[in-house]
Short mmCIF file of C-alpha atoms in Angstrom, two decimals:
data_model
loop_
_atom_site.label_atom_id
_atom_site.label_comp_id
_atom_site.label_asym_id
_atom_site.label_seq_id
_atom_site.Cartn_x
_atom_site.Cartn_y
_atom_site.Cartn_z
CA UNK A 6 119.32 111.68 114.42
CA UNK A 7 121.55 108.65 114.99
CA UNK A 8 121.51 105.96 112.23
CA UNK A 9 124.37 104.05 113.74
CA UNK A 10 122.15 100.92 114.89
CA UNK A 11 120.96 100.40 111.51
CA UNK A 12 124.52 100.74 109.78
CA UNK A 13 125.85 98.37 112.41
CA UNK A 14 123.29 95.95 111.43
CA UNK A 15 124.76 95.86 108.07
CA UNK A 16 128.09 94.82 109.42
CA UNK A 17 126.64 91.95 111.46
CA UNK A 18 124.43 90.76 108.46
CA UNK A 19 126.87 91.31 105.56
CA UNK A 20 127.94 87.67 104.74
CA UNK A 21 124.65 86.30 105.63
CA UNK A 22 122.62 88.58 103.34
CA UNK A 23 121.29 86.64 100.17
CA UNK A 24 123.41 87.27 96.97
CA UNK A 25 126.31 88.43 98.98
CA UNK A 26 128.59 86.83 96.36
CA UNK A 27 127.00 88.57 93.46
CA UNK A 28 129.25 91.58 92.56
CA UNK A 29 126.39 93.91 91.27
CA UNK A 30 124.35 93.16 94.35
CA UNK A 31 127.15 93.83 96.67
CA UNK A 32 127.77 97.33 94.81
CA UNK A 33 123.99 98.02 94.96
CA UNK A 34 124.11 97.58 98.71
CA UNK A 35 127.08 99.28 99.44
CA UNK A 36 125.96 102.35 97.30
CA UNK A 37 122.60 102.43 99.23
CA UNK A 38 124.41 102.08 102.70
CA UNK A 39 126.65 104.91 101.65
CA UNK A 40 123.93 106.98 100.90
CA UNK A 41 121.83 106.03 103.87
CA UNK A 42 124.90 106.78 106.08
CA UNK A 43 125.35 110.26 104.64
CA UNK A 44 121.75 111.33 105.06
CA UNK A 45 120.77 109.45 107.99
CA UNK A 46 117.31 108.64 108.98
CA UNK A 47 114.72 111.40 107.81
CA UNK A 48 114.35 114.29 110.07
CA UNK A 49 111.70 116.73 110.29
CA UNK A 50 114.08 119.30 108.75
CA UNK A 51 112.90 117.57 105.36
CA UNK A 52 109.84 119.08 103.93
CA UNK A 53 108.41 115.76 103.30
CA UNK A 54 108.89 114.75 106.84
CA UNK A 55 107.93 117.88 108.41
CA UNK A 56 104.97 116.32 110.16
CA UNK A 57 106.49 112.91 111.15
CA UNK A 58 109.41 112.38 113.53
CA UNK A 59 111.31 109.05 113.65
CA UNK A 60 112.96 109.86 117.08
CA UNK A 61 110.81 107.35 118.77
CA UNK A 62 112.80 104.61 116.57
CA UNK A 63 115.89 105.60 118.79
CA UNK A 64 114.33 104.69 122.05
CA UNK A 65 114.04 100.95 121.10
CA UNK A 66 117.11 98.91 120.76
CA UNK A 67 116.29 96.95 117.67
CA UNK A 68 118.52 93.76 117.01
CA UNK A 69 118.68 91.94 113.48
CA UNK A 70 116.43 89.46 112.48
CA UNK A 71 117.71 85.98 113.41
CA UNK A 72 116.73 82.61 112.83
CA UNK A 73 113.15 82.09 112.18
CA UNK A 74 110.75 80.79 114.94
CA UNK A 75 110.35 77.20 114.68
CA UNK A 76 106.91 76.37 116.04
CA UNK A 77 104.01 78.45 114.65
CA UNK A 78 100.68 77.23 114.13
CA UNK A 79 99.05 77.90 110.85
CA UNK A 80 96.22 79.48 112.95
CA UNK A 81 98.48 82.23 113.84
CA UNK A 82 98.55 83.15 110.18
CA UNK A 83 95.16 84.56 109.53
CA UNK A 84 93.75 85.08 105.90
CA UNK A 85 91.70 88.00 105.22
CA UNK A 86 89.74 85.83 102.54
CA UNK A 87 86.98 83.52 103.08
CA UNK A 88 87.84 80.10 103.98
CA UNK A 89 86.21 78.38 101.25
CA UNK A 90 87.66 80.79 98.76
CA UNK A 91 90.61 79.68 96.32
CA UNK A 92 93.80 81.70 96.83
CA UNK A 93 97.42 81.58 96.93
CA UNK A 94 99.34 82.57 100.01
CA UNK A 95 102.83 83.43 101.02
CA UNK A 96 103.68 83.85 104.86
CA UNK A 97 106.67 85.56 106.18
CA UNK A 98 107.47 85.66 109.98
CA UNK A 99 109.92 88.51 111.10
CA UNK A 100 110.92 88.74 107.48
CA UNK A 101 111.58 85.14 107.09
CA UNK A 102 109.63 83.08 104.44
CA UNK A 103 107.49 80.19 106.21
CA UNK A 104 106.80 77.49 103.42
CA UNK A 105 105.03 75.46 106.06
CA UNK A 106 102.62 78.04 106.46
CA UNK A 107 102.14 78.96 102.92
CA UNK A 108 99.66 77.77 100.30
CA UNK A 109 100.72 78.36 96.81
CA UNK A 110 98.40 75.77 95.16
CA UNK A 111 98.41 75.33 91.56
CA UNK A 112 99.38 78.92 89.67
CA UNK A 113 98.21 78.62 86.17
CA UNK A 114 100.75 78.95 83.31
CA UNK A 115 102.35 82.45 83.22
CA UNK A 116 101.99 83.21 86.81
CA UNK A 117 104.76 82.96 89.20
CA UNK A 118 104.83 83.86 93.02
CA UNK A 119 108.01 83.26 94.69
CA UNK A 120 110.57 84.73 97.13
CA UNK A 121 113.26 87.33 96.44
CA UNK A 122 115.79 84.85 97.76
CA UNK A 123 114.65 82.14 95.29
CA UNK A 124 114.85 84.56 92.43
CA UNK A 125 118.40 85.60 93.70
CA UNK A 126 119.42 82.06 93.59
CA UNK A 127 117.93 80.86 90.12
CA UNK A 128 117.74 84.23 88.19
CA UNK A 129 120.17 86.71 89.40
CA UNK A 130 120.31 88.55 85.94
CA UNK A 131 116.42 88.92 85.74
CA UNK A 132 116.81 90.42 89.23
CA UNK A 133 119.78 92.76 88.22
CA UNK A 134 117.72 94.04 85.35
CA UNK A 135 114.34 94.78 87.48
CA UNK A 136 115.64 95.68 90.98
CA UNK A 137 115.65 99.46 91.36
CA UNK A 138 114.19 99.73 87.91
CA UNK A 139 111.06 101.51 89.00
CA UNK A 140 112.39 103.22 91.96
CA UNK A 141 115.27 104.99 90.59
CA UNK A 142 118.94 104.77 89.55
CA UNK A 143 120.66 102.63 92.50
CA UNK A 144 123.78 104.62 92.10
CA UNK A 145 121.99 108.07 91.96
CA UNK A 146 120.86 110.27 94.64
CA UNK A 147 118.34 108.57 96.98
CA UNK A 148 115.64 110.92 97.87
CA UNK A 149 114.18 108.29 100.30
CA UNK A 150 116.80 107.33 103.00
CA UNK A 151 114.55 104.57 104.37
CA UNK A 152 114.26 102.92 100.72
CA UNK A 153 118.33 103.11 100.61
CA UNK A 154 118.23 101.34 104.03
CA UNK A 155 115.67 98.62 102.83
CA UNK A 156 117.93 98.01 99.63
CA UNK A 157 121.17 97.61 101.75
CA UNK A 158 119.59 95.47 104.31
CA UNK A 159 116.82 93.49 102.38
CA UNK A 160 116.82 89.66 103.07
CA UNK A 161 114.00 88.48 101.54
CA UNK A 162 110.31 89.58 100.10
CA UNK A 163 108.18 88.22 97.51
CA UNK A 164 108.48 88.42 93.69
CA UNK A 165 105.07 88.32 91.63
CA UNK A 166 105.29 87.80 87.85
CA UNK A 167 102.63 87.47 85.15
CA UNK A 168 103.36 86.66 81.53
CA UNK A 169 101.60 88.35 78.78
CA UNK A 170 97.84 87.98 78.71
CA UNK A 171 97.73 86.07 81.95
CA UNK A 172 94.59 86.62 84.03
CA UNK A 173 94.80 85.42 87.37
CA UNK A 174 91.15 85.14 88.86
CA UNK A 175 92.36 83.89 92.29
CA UNK A 176 93.80 86.56 94.50
CA UNK A 177 97.46 86.50 95.75
CA UNK A 178 97.77 86.86 99.70
CA UNK A 179 100.91 87.68 101.37
CA UNK A 180 100.92 87.57 105.24
CA UNK A 181 103.58 89.22 107.27
CA UNK A 182 103.71 88.21 111.05
CA UNK A 183 105.93 90.29 113.37
CA UNK A 184 106.84 90.07 116.94
CA UNK A 185 107.79 86.59 116.94
CA UNK A 186 111.12 86.96 118.50
CA UNK A 187 112.12 87.35 122.09
CA UNK A 188 113.52 90.94 121.56
CA UNK A 189 112.88 93.76 119.45
CA UNK A 190 113.79 93.24 115.75
CA UNK A 191 114.15 95.14 112.56
CA UNK A 192 113.73 93.52 109.18
CA UNK A 193 113.45 95.13 105.55
CA UNK A 194 111.27 93.01 103.09
CA UNK A 195 111.64 93.94 99.37
CA UNK A 196 109.12 93.10 96.87
CA UNK A 197 108.65 93.29 93.20
CA UNK A 198 105.61 92.91 91.06
CA UNK A 199 106.22 92.84 87.19
CA UNK A 200 102.94 92.31 85.17
CA UNK A 201 103.52 91.90 81.32
CA UNK A 202 100.86 93.49 78.69
CA UNK A 203 97.27 92.40 79.36
CA UNK A 204 97.85 90.58 82.50
CA UNK A 205 95.92 90.93 85.60
CA UNK A 206 95.89 90.01 89.19
CA UNK A 207 94.52 90.89 92.68
CA UNK A 208 97.36 91.20 95.57
CA UNK A 209 96.42 91.42 99.13
CA UNK A 210 99.04 92.21 101.83
CA UNK A 211 98.26 91.72 105.48
CA UNK A 212 100.71 92.97 108.32
CA UNK A 213 99.78 91.72 111.65
CA UNK A 214 101.63 90.33 114.61
CA UNK A 215 102.13 87.26 116.88
CA UNK A 216 102.84 89.15 120.21
CA UNK A 217 103.45 92.66 121.62
CA UNK A 218 107.15 92.54 121.23
CA UNK A 219 108.37 95.80 119.30
CA UNK A 220 109.52 95.43 115.84
CA UNK A 221 110.17 97.72 113.13
CA UNK A 222 109.21 96.67 109.47
CA UNK A 223 110.65 98.77 106.81
CA UNK A 224 109.13 97.65 103.31
CA UNK A 225 110.43 98.53 99.86
CA UNK A 226 107.99 97.46 97.02
CA UNK A 227 108.18 98.07 93.17
CA UNK A 228 105.62 97.63 90.85
CA UNK A 229 106.05 97.91 87.08
CA UNK A 230 102.68 97.42 84.89
CA UNK A 231 102.98 96.97 81.15
CA UNK A 232 100.58 97.99 78.54
CA UNK A 233 96.91 97.07 79.48
CA UNK A 234 98.01 95.32 82.79
CA UNK A 235 95.78 95.50 85.82
CA UNK A 236 96.68 95.33 89.26
CA UNK A 237 94.61 95.28 92.09
CA UNK A 238 96.75 96.23 95.25
CA UNK A 239 95.05 95.96 98.72
CA UNK A 240 96.87 96.21 102.18
CA UNK A 241 95.77 95.91 105.76
CA UNK A 242 98.32 97.12 108.30
CA UNK A 243 97.30 95.85 111.70
CA UNK A 244 100.75 95.60 113.40
CA UNK A 245 101.07 95.53 117.12
CA UNK A 246 100.63 98.93 118.85
CA UNK A 247 104.14 98.93 119.94
CA UNK A 248 105.61 98.29 116.31
CA UNK A 249 106.99 100.70 113.64
CA UNK A 250 105.96 100.27 110.01
CA UNK A 251 107.34 102.41 107.16
CA UNK A 252 106.62 101.28 103.60
CA UNK A 253 107.45 102.71 100.20
CA UNK A 254 105.83 101.85 97.01
CA UNK A 255 106.90 102.73 93.55
CA UNK A 256 104.58 102.02 90.70
CA UNK A 257 105.26 102.89 86.99
CA UNK A 258 101.92 102.41 84.96
CA UNK A 259 102.06 101.76 81.31
CA UNK A 260 99.69 102.76 78.39
CA UNK A 261 96.01 101.91 79.20
CA UNK A 262 97.15 99.99 82.58
CA UNK A 263 95.46 100.51 85.87
CA UNK A 264 96.92 100.56 89.20
CA UNK A 265 94.15 100.21 91.59
CA UNK A 266 95.25 100.34 95.28
CA UNK A 267 93.59 100.61 98.62
CA UNK A 268 95.30 100.36 102.27
CA UNK A 269 93.89 100.36 105.67
CA UNK A 270 95.65 101.27 108.53
CA UNK A 271 94.89 100.26 112.20
CA UNK A 272 98.27 99.17 113.87
CA UNK A 273 101.73 100.41 114.71
CA UNK A 274 102.56 103.00 117.27
CA UNK A 275 104.28 104.99 114.08
CA UNK A 276 103.41 104.16 110.56
CA UNK A 277 104.18 105.87 107.26
CA UNK A 278 103.05 104.72 103.89
CA UNK A 279 104.79 106.52 101.03
CA UNK A 280 103.42 105.81 97.48
CA UNK A 281 104.91 107.24 94.13
CA UNK A 282 103.14 106.49 90.94
CA UNK A 283 104.29 107.32 87.45
CA UNK A 284 101.52 107.37 84.96
CA UNK A 285 104.04 106.76 82.04
CA UNK A 286 101.82 105.64 79.02
CA UNK A 287 98.65 107.20 77.46
CA UNK A 288 95.52 105.96 78.86
CA UNK A 289 97.37 105.04 82.24
CA UNK A 290 94.98 105.15 85.25
CA UNK A 291 95.45 105.04 88.91
CA UNK A 292 93.11 104.65 91.98
CA UNK A 293 94.86 105.28 95.20
CA UNK A 294 92.57 105.13 98.13
CA UNK A 295 93.07 104.64 101.76
CA UNK A 296 91.59 104.50 105.36
CA UNK A 297 92.97 104.65 108.60
CA UNK A 298 91.91 104.52 112.14
CA UNK A 299 94.29 105.48 115.02
CA UNK A 300 93.78 106.18 118.88
CA UNK A 301 95.92 106.58 122.06
CA UNK A 302 99.18 108.13 120.86
CA UNK A 303 99.42 106.39 117.51
CA UNK A 304 101.01 108.58 114.52
CA UNK A 305 99.87 107.58 111.06
CA UNK A 306 101.36 109.22 107.91
CA UNK A 307 100.10 108.68 104.48
CA UNK A 308 102.47 110.64 101.71
CA UNK A 309 101.68 110.14 98.15
CA UNK A 310 103.01 111.42 94.81
CA UNK A 311 101.54 110.95 91.55
CA UNK A 312 103.14 112.34 88.17
CA UNK A 313 101.16 112.48 85.02
CA UNK A 314 103.95 112.32 82.42
CA UNK A 315 101.97 111.82 79.19
CA UNK A 316 98.51 112.92 77.72
CA UNK A 317 95.41 111.24 78.54
CA UNK A 318 96.22 109.86 81.86
CA UNK A 319 93.77 109.97 84.95
CA UNK A 320 94.19 109.50 88.65
CA UNK A 321 91.56 109.50 91.62
CA UNK A 322 92.74 109.59 95.19
CA UNK A 323 90.44 109.55 98.44
CA UNK A 324 91.73 109.06 101.88
CA UNK A 325 89.46 108.84 104.80
CA UNK A 326 90.47 108.63 108.55
CA UNK A 327 89.25 108.48 112.10
CA UNK A 328 91.42 109.98 114.95
CA UNK A 329 90.74 109.69 118.49
CA UNK A 330 92.48 110.31 121.85
CA UNK A 331 95.81 112.05 121.32
CA UNK A 332 96.79 110.49 118.18
CA UNK A 333 97.83 112.30 115.04
CA UNK A 334 97.47 111.56 111.33
CA UNK A 335 99.26 113.06 108.35
CA UNK A 336 98.10 113.25 104.72
CA UNK A 337 100.56 114.57 101.88
CA UNK A 338 99.36 114.18 98.45
CA UNK A 339 100.80 115.63 95.61
CA UNK A 340 99.72 115.54 92.01
CA UNK A 341 101.82 116.83 89.22
CA UNK A 342 100.60 117.15 85.68
CA UNK A 343 103.69 117.70 83.38
CA UNK A 344 103.87 119.83 80.45
CA UNK A 345 103.32 116.95 77.82
CA UNK A 346 100.49 115.65 79.95
CA UNK A 347 97.53 117.33 78.17
CA UNK A 348 93.84 115.90 78.55
CA UNK A 349 94.68 114.51 81.97
CA UNK A 350 92.47 114.06 84.99
CA UNK A 351 93.40 114.17 88.60
CA UNK A 352 91.19 114.23 91.68
CA UNK A 353 92.14 114.15 95.28
CA UNK A 354 90.47 114.50 98.59
CA UNK A 355 91.19 113.78 102.20
CA UNK A 356 88.44 113.29 104.76
CA UNK A 357 89.20 113.07 108.67
CA UNK A 358 86.77 112.76 111.73
CA UNK A 359 88.54 114.07 114.92
CA UNK A 360 86.88 112.25 117.72
CA UNK A 361 88.61 114.06 120.59
CA UNK A 362 89.96 117.72 121.16
CA UNK A 363 93.48 116.39 121.32
CA UNK A 364 93.37 114.53 118.01
CA UNK A 365 95.28 116.15 115.24
CA UNK A 366 95.37 115.95 111.45
CA UNK A 367 98.07 117.72 109.17
CA UNK A 368 96.70 117.81 105.60
CA UNK A 369 98.64 118.98 102.77
CA UNK A 370 97.00 118.29 99.42
CA UNK A 371 98.89 119.80 96.48
CA UNK A 372 98.40 120.07 92.73
CA UNK A 373 101.18 121.15 90.32
CA UNK A 374 99.95 121.78 86.79
CA UNK A 375 102.22 122.55 83.96
CA UNK A 376 99.74 121.61 81.09
CA UNK A 377 96.88 123.91 79.94
CA UNK A 378 94.23 121.49 79.14
CA UNK A 379 93.34 119.38 82.06
CA UNK A 380 90.67 118.67 84.67
CA UNK A 381 92.14 118.56 88.28
CA UNK A 382 90.72 119.14 91.80
CA UNK A 383 91.96 118.61 95.36
CA UNK A 384 90.54 119.10 98.84
CA UNK A 385 90.62 118.28 102.58
CA UNK A 386 87.94 118.36 105.29
CA UNK A 387 88.16 117.55 109.03
CA UNK A 388 85.61 117.62 111.70
CA UNK A 389 83.56 115.94 114.15
CA UNK A 390 80.65 113.59 113.68
CA UNK A 391 77.56 114.98 112.10
CA UNK A 392 75.49 116.20 115.01
CA UNK A 393 72.19 116.22 113.17
CA UNK A 394 72.66 112.56 112.16
CA UNK A 395 73.75 111.67 115.57
CA UNK A 396 70.63 113.56 116.98
CA UNK A 397 68.62 111.45 114.55
CA UNK A 398 69.81 108.11 115.68
CA UNK A 399 69.36 109.07 119.45
CA UNK A 400 65.88 110.15 118.69
CA UNK A 401 65.18 106.58 117.44
CA UNK A 402 66.22 104.90 120.82
CA UNK A 403 69.91 104.16 119.73
CA UNK A 404 72.49 104.84 122.65
CA UNK A 405 75.02 107.26 122.05
CA UNK A 406 78.04 105.02 121.82
CA UNK A 407 76.32 102.65 119.23
CA UNK A 408 75.08 105.62 117.39
CA UNK A 409 78.51 107.17 117.05
CA UNK A 410 79.78 103.75 116.05
CA UNK A 411 77.30 103.44 113.28
CA UNK A 412 78.19 106.98 111.93
CA UNK A 413 81.98 106.05 111.90
CA UNK A 414 81.57 102.73 110.28
CA UNK A 415 79.28 104.37 107.50
CA UNK A 416 81.90 107.09 107.11
CA UNK A 417 84.56 104.38 106.21
CA UNK A 418 82.23 101.83 104.55
CA UNK A 419 82.09 103.58 101.34
CA UNK A 420 85.78 103.55 100.76
CA UNK A 421 85.88 99.73 101.64
CA UNK A 422 82.86 98.70 99.50
CA UNK A 423 84.40 100.53 96.49
CA UNK A 424 87.31 98.16 96.00
CA UNK A 425 87.13 95.57 93.28
CA UNK A 426 87.89 92.48 95.32
CA UNK A 427 84.62 92.18 97.40
CA UNK A 428 85.83 89.08 98.99
CA UNK A 429 88.07 91.00 101.37
CA UNK A 430 85.45 93.56 102.17
CA UNK A 431 84.04 91.45 105.13
CA UNK A 432 87.63 91.31 106.80
CA UNK A 433 88.26 94.94 106.54
CA UNK A 434 84.77 95.91 107.86
CA UNK A 435 85.76 93.37 110.68
CA UNK A 436 88.75 95.25 111.36
CA UNK A 437 86.77 98.41 111.57
CA UNK A 438 84.28 96.77 114.04
CA UNK A 439 87.11 95.44 116.00
CA UNK A 440 88.56 99.02 116.25
CA UNK A 441 85.33 100.52 117.38
CA UNK A 442 84.72 97.84 120.04
CA UNK A 443 87.77 98.98 121.67
CA UNK A 444 86.70 102.54 122.17
CA UNK A 445 85.74 103.51 125.72
CA UNK A 446 82.16 103.10 126.24
CA UNK A 447 81.82 106.99 127.54
CA UNK A 448 82.12 107.99 123.78
#
C-alpha cells in the first residue's frame, strides 16, 4: 500500500510544523517519518490489522491542512453538555485551534488546559520529557505506523495538566470539527494528558463535522496517571460519513489510579480506535467501555490491549455494537496478565446486534495469563434482536419499527448510563436516537 501522499505532506509542511527549529523535535519527527516510510500504511498482512483495510484512503487525494477557515459561527461547534453547565472547552477546526470558539473560563489553581503549540513555544523542555514517554521510545521500533505518522506530522492538539491534589469538578470538553475546507484534508492532532498524584478530571472529546467534504483525522493521545489520579475520559466520534478516523491512545496507570474510558462511534466511513493501557502500579484500575452504531458500508474497528504488569490490578471491558445493512465491525481485545501480576482481575465482553443478513462482526477476544492466582474472563456474542421481547412489544400495540428501536436503545442504554459523568448521557442517548431515526421505516 502506497504511503507516498503522506510522506510528501511532510516535505510540504516541514518548515511550517511547530517546533521545526528545535533539534530534539526535528530528530523525533525524522525518526518517526523514516519508520513510517519503511513500514508504510498498515496492511491486512499484519495480524492486528487482518480485519481492516486502509485501501479506501488511497482513493481520496488528501491535501495538507491549510489556513483555518475564517468565519465559523459558535453554533457550529456544539457542546455535548447541558447549556447551563459550567465547563471548559477547546475547539479545533481541521486540526487548527480556534480561540474565538473556545471558552476556557477560570481554571482553578493547579489545572492547565492549553494547546500543543503553546507548550512547544513556552515549555519545550517539558514537552521533550513527556512526548513519547507513554507511547514508547521515539527512536525505537514503532509497532504502530499511524502513530509514527502522527508524530512526524503533528501540528497541534491539546495538553491537559493537573498538579498534585487538584480536583477539577467542571468537565473539560474538546471539540474537533472536520470538513471545513473546500477539498479533502488530512490532519494529525497530538494530545497529552498528565495527571499528578491524587488529581481528578473528566475529559470529553467530541469529533464532528461542518460539511460532507472528506477528511482524514489521525489522532495520537498519551495519558499518564500518577498515584491515586482519576481520569474519566469520554469520546463521541460523529464524523462525516465520508470521513476517515484513526485514533491511538496510550495510557499508563499508576498505583491506585483509575483510567475510566468510554467511546461511542456513529460516524466516519472507516474508523479505528486503538487503545493500549498499562496497569503499572499496584491498585491500578481500568474501565474500558464502548458502543458503536454503523450502517451502509461503514467500517468500525475497536482494538484494545490491556497489560497487567504488577499485582493487585483490575480491568473491566465491555463493548456493545449495532451493525446494519452491509456495515462491518471489528472488536479485538487482548488482556495480558504478566508473571508478576498476581491477584489481578480482568473481565472482557463484546456484544453485538446484527440487524441485517449482510452485516458483519469480527470478534477476537483474547486472554494471555502468565500468573497463577488471578480472576479473568472473556466472551463475545452476536445475534439479532430478542424475538420474544419483540413479540411482547408488538402484542402491546407498538408498531414493529418502534418496537425494534426501543430494544436497540435499551441494549445500548446500559452502557451509556454506567458512565460517571451523567451530564453527557442525554447527548449520547440523543446520538443513539438520531441514528435510529435514520433507519428505514421497513425495519
